[in-house]
Amino acid sequence: MTLYVYGIPNCGTCKKAIQWLEENNVTYQFINTKENPPQEKMIKEWVNTLGVKSMRNTSGMSYRALGKEKNSWTEADWIKAFAKDAMLLKRPLFVKNNQAVLVGFRANEAVKKEKLCT
């Protein structure tokens, strides 16, 4: 079972997550979403599991550049936008057994251990 971590190398939250994984002896594979953006089909599966709102990187420049129309977007609109610009995805995003298990890295320690270590 491989844990995939989707993010970008210079993201502070991704660095913190990777450090945590290494300290907890969790084997993972890092996927740079700038170099290898996820496909729309995969993003749709993630959205079905985690919800579109939790996956939005609302602090990024790409999100702010979208304008007011983003407030009326459907789930399908967001999936297309995520596929077009991976910087709109919150980072890091963790996938285990081909299923998204966690996005971001603000969960408490017990949730991190449950989702990422087992």
mmCIF file of C-alpha atoms in Angstrom:
data_model
loop_
_atom_site.group_PDB
_atom_site.id
_atom_site.type_symbol
_atom_site.label_atom_id
_atom_site.label_comp_id
_atom_site.label_asym_id
_atom_site.label_seq_id
_atom_site.Cartn_x
_atom_site.Cartn_y
_atom_site.Cartn_z
ATOM 1 C CA MET A 1 0.000 0.000 0.000
ATOM 2 C CA THR A 2 1.532 3.276 -1.125
ATOM 3 C CA LEU A 3 0.585 6.672 0.196
ATOM 4 C CA TYR A 4 0.709 9.345 -2.495
ATOM 5 C CA VAL A 5 1.233 12.948 -1.478
ATOM 6 C CA TYR A 6 0.166 15.502 -4.091
ATOM 7 C CA GLY A 7 1.608 18.986 -3.744
ATOM 8 C CA ILE A 8 4.460 21.240 -4.732
ATOM 9 C CA PRO A 9 8.004 21.058 -3.344
ATOM 10 C CA ASN A 10 8.244 24.659 -2.137
ATOM 11 C CA CYS A 11 4.889 24.608 -0.261
ATOM 12 C CA GLY A 12 5.452 25.081 3.473
ATOM 13 C CA THR A 13 2.507 22.874 4.401
ATOM 14 C CA CYS A 14 3.759 20.112 2.095
ATOM 15 C CA LYS A 15 7.206 20.326 3.701
ATOM 16 C CA LYS A 16 5.627 20.079 7.154
ATOM 17 C CA ALA A 17 3.570 17.056 6.075
ATOM 18 C CA ILE A 18 6.586 15.296 4.585
ATOM 19 C CA GLN A 19 8.594 15.902 7.734
ATOM 20 C CA TRP A 20 5.723 14.438 9.793
ATOM 21 C CA LEU A 21 5.502 11.384 7.513
ATOM 22 C CA GLU A 22 9.240 10.771 7.792
ATOM 23 C CA GLU A 23 9.197 11.193 11.593
ATOM 24 C CA ASN A 24 6.372 8.637 11.736
ATOM 25 C CA ASN A 25 8.138 6.205 9.359
ATOM 26 C CA VAL A 26 5.376 6.394 6.756
ATOM 27 C CA THR A 27 6.411 5.365 3.260
ATOM 28 C CA TYR A 28 5.090 7.775 0.658
ATOM 29 C CA GLN A 29 5.559 8.907 -2.908
ATOM 30 C CA PHE A 30 5.500 12.660 -3.552
ATOM 31 C CA ILE A 31 3.847 13.857 -6.764
ATOM 32 C CA ASN A 32 4.597 17.402 -7.861
ATOM 33 C CA THR A 33 1.283 18.738 -9.177
ATOM 34 C CA LYS A 34 3.013 21.489 -11.150
ATOM 35 C CA GLU A 35 4.994 18.929 -13.155
ATOM 36 C CA ASN A 36 2.370 16.155 -13.096
ATOM 37 C CA PRO A 37 -1.079 17.721 -12.726
ATOM 38 C CA PRO A 38 -3.815 15.252 -11.820
ATOM 39 C CA GLN A 39 -6.313 14.276 -14.488
ATOM 40 C CA GLU A 40 -9.944 15.380 -14.316
ATOM 41 C CA LYS A 41 -11.191 11.814 -13.705
ATOM 42 C CA MET A 42 -8.939 11.454 -10.667
ATOM 43 C CA ILE A 43 -9.952 14.870 -9.329
ATOM 44 C CA LYS A 44 -13.625 13.922 -9.660
ATOM 45 C CA GLU A 45 -13.012 10.831 -7.514
ATOM 46 C CA TRP A 46 -11.244 12.968 -4.902
ATOM 47 C CA VAL A 47 -14.116 15.460 -4.882
ATOM 48 C CA ASN A 48 -16.613 12.613 -4.439
ATOM 49 C CA THR A 49 -14.691 11.516 -1.351
ATOM 50 C CA LEU A 50 -13.586 14.803 0.227
ATOM 51 C CA GLY A 51 -16.021 17.368 -1.159
ATOM 52 C CA VAL A 52 -15.234 20.237 -3.486
ATOM 53 C CA LYS A 53 -15.152 22.935 -0.810
ATOM 54 C CA SER A 54 -12.446 21.213 1.246
ATOM 55 C CA MET A 55 -10.241 20.914 -1.835
ATOM 56 C CA ARG A 56 -10.141 24.626 -2.729
ATOM 57 C CA ASN A 57 -6.859 26.415 -2.126
ATOM 58 C CA THR A 58 -8.515 29.702 -1.167
ATOM 59 C CA SER A 59 -5.259 31.338 -0.103
ATOM 60 C CA GLY A 60 -3.525 31.020 -3.460
ATOM 61 C CA MET A 61 -3.132 33.589 -6.198
ATOM 62 C CA SER A 62 -4.883 31.355 -8.730
ATOM 63 C CA TYR A 63 -8.012 31.312 -6.569
ATOM 64 C CA ARG A 64 -8.019 35.074 -6.038
ATOM 65 C CA ALA A 65 -7.567 35.637 -9.771
ATOM 66 C CA LEU A 66 -10.792 33.773 -10.597
ATOM 67 C CA GLY A 67 -13.131 36.668 -9.848
ATOM 68 C CA LYS A 68 -16.655 36.694 -8.459
ATOM 69 C CA GLU A 69 -18.050 34.122 -10.894
ATOM 70 C CA LYS A 70 -16.366 31.373 -8.828
ATOM 71 C CA ASN A 71 -19.016 31.930 -6.148
ATOM 72 C CA SER A 72 -21.690 30.442 -8.401
ATOM 73 C CA TRP A 73 -19.659 27.542 -9.804
ATOM 74 C CA THR A 74 -21.025 24.030 -9.639
ATOM 75 C CA GLU A 75 -19.031 21.016 -8.512
ATOM 76 C CA ALA A 76 -18.419 20.172 -12.186
ATOM 77 C CA ASP A 77 -17.074 23.704 -12.787
ATOM 78 C CA TRP A 78 -14.651 23.318 -9.891
ATOM 79 C CA ILE A 79 -13.469 19.913 -11.103
ATOM 80 C CA LYS A 80 -12.701 21.388 -14.539
ATOM 81 C CA ALA A 81 -10.913 24.339 -12.910
ATOM 82 C CA PHE A 82 -8.824 22.037 -10.676
ATOM 83 C CA ALA A 83 -7.824 20.004 -13.742
ATOM 84 C CA LYS A 84 -6.902 23.146 -15.670
ATOM 85 C CA ASP A 85 -4.905 24.726 -12.821
ATOM 86 C CA ALA A 86 -3.625 22.383 -10.101
ATOM 87 C CA MET A 87 -2.649 25.418 -8.014
ATOM 88 C CA LEU A 88 -6.351 25.708 -7.153
ATOM 89 C CA LEU A 89 -6.089 22.428 -5.200
ATOM 90 C CA LYS A 90 -5.419 22.642 -1.486
ATOM 91 C CA ARG A 91 -2.116 21.034 -0.575
ATOM 92 C CA PRO A 92 -1.051 18.495 0.340
ATOM 93 C CA LEU A 93 -3.581 15.953 -0.799
ATOM 94 C CA PHE A 94 -3.104 12.387 0.423
ATOM 95 C CA VAL A 95 -4.248 9.345 -1.555
ATOM 96 C CA LYS A 96 -4.081 5.790 -0.205
ATOM 97 C CA ASN A 97 -5.377 2.675 -1.971
ATOM 98 C CA ASN A 98 -6.504 4.902 -4.853
ATOM 99 C CA GLN A 99 -8.776 6.901 -2.544
ATOM 100 C CA ALA A 100 -8.299 10.437 -1.243
ATOM 101 C CA VAL A 101 -8.033 10.280 2.540
ATOM 102 C CA LEU A 102 -7.021 13.793 3.616
ATOM 103 C CA VAL A 103 -6.461 17.248 2.170
ATOM 104 C CA GLY A 104 -4.465 19.942 3.913
ATOM 105 C CA PHE A 105 -2.508 19.264 7.074
ATOM 106 C CA ARG A 106 -4.474 20.894 9.892
ATOM 107 C CA ALA A 107 -6.091 17.721 11.211
ATOM 108 C CA ASN A 108 -5.321 16.764 14.791
ATOM 109 C CA GLU A 109 -2.653 14.181 15.522
ATOM 110 C CA ALA A 110 -5.106 11.302 16.018
ATOM 111 C CA VAL A 111 -6.746 11.911 12.630
ATOM 112 C CA LYS A 112 -3.363 12.152 10.883
ATOM 113 C CA LYS A 113 -2.263 8.845 12.409
ATOM 114 C CA GLU A 114 -5.571 7.160 11.512
ATOM 115 C CA LYS A 115 -5.666 8.414 7.917
ATOM 116 C CA LEU A 116 -1.974 8.289 7.058
ATOM 117 C CA CYS A 117 -0.352 5.600 9.211
ATOM 118 C CA THR A 118 -2.779 2.686 9.039
#
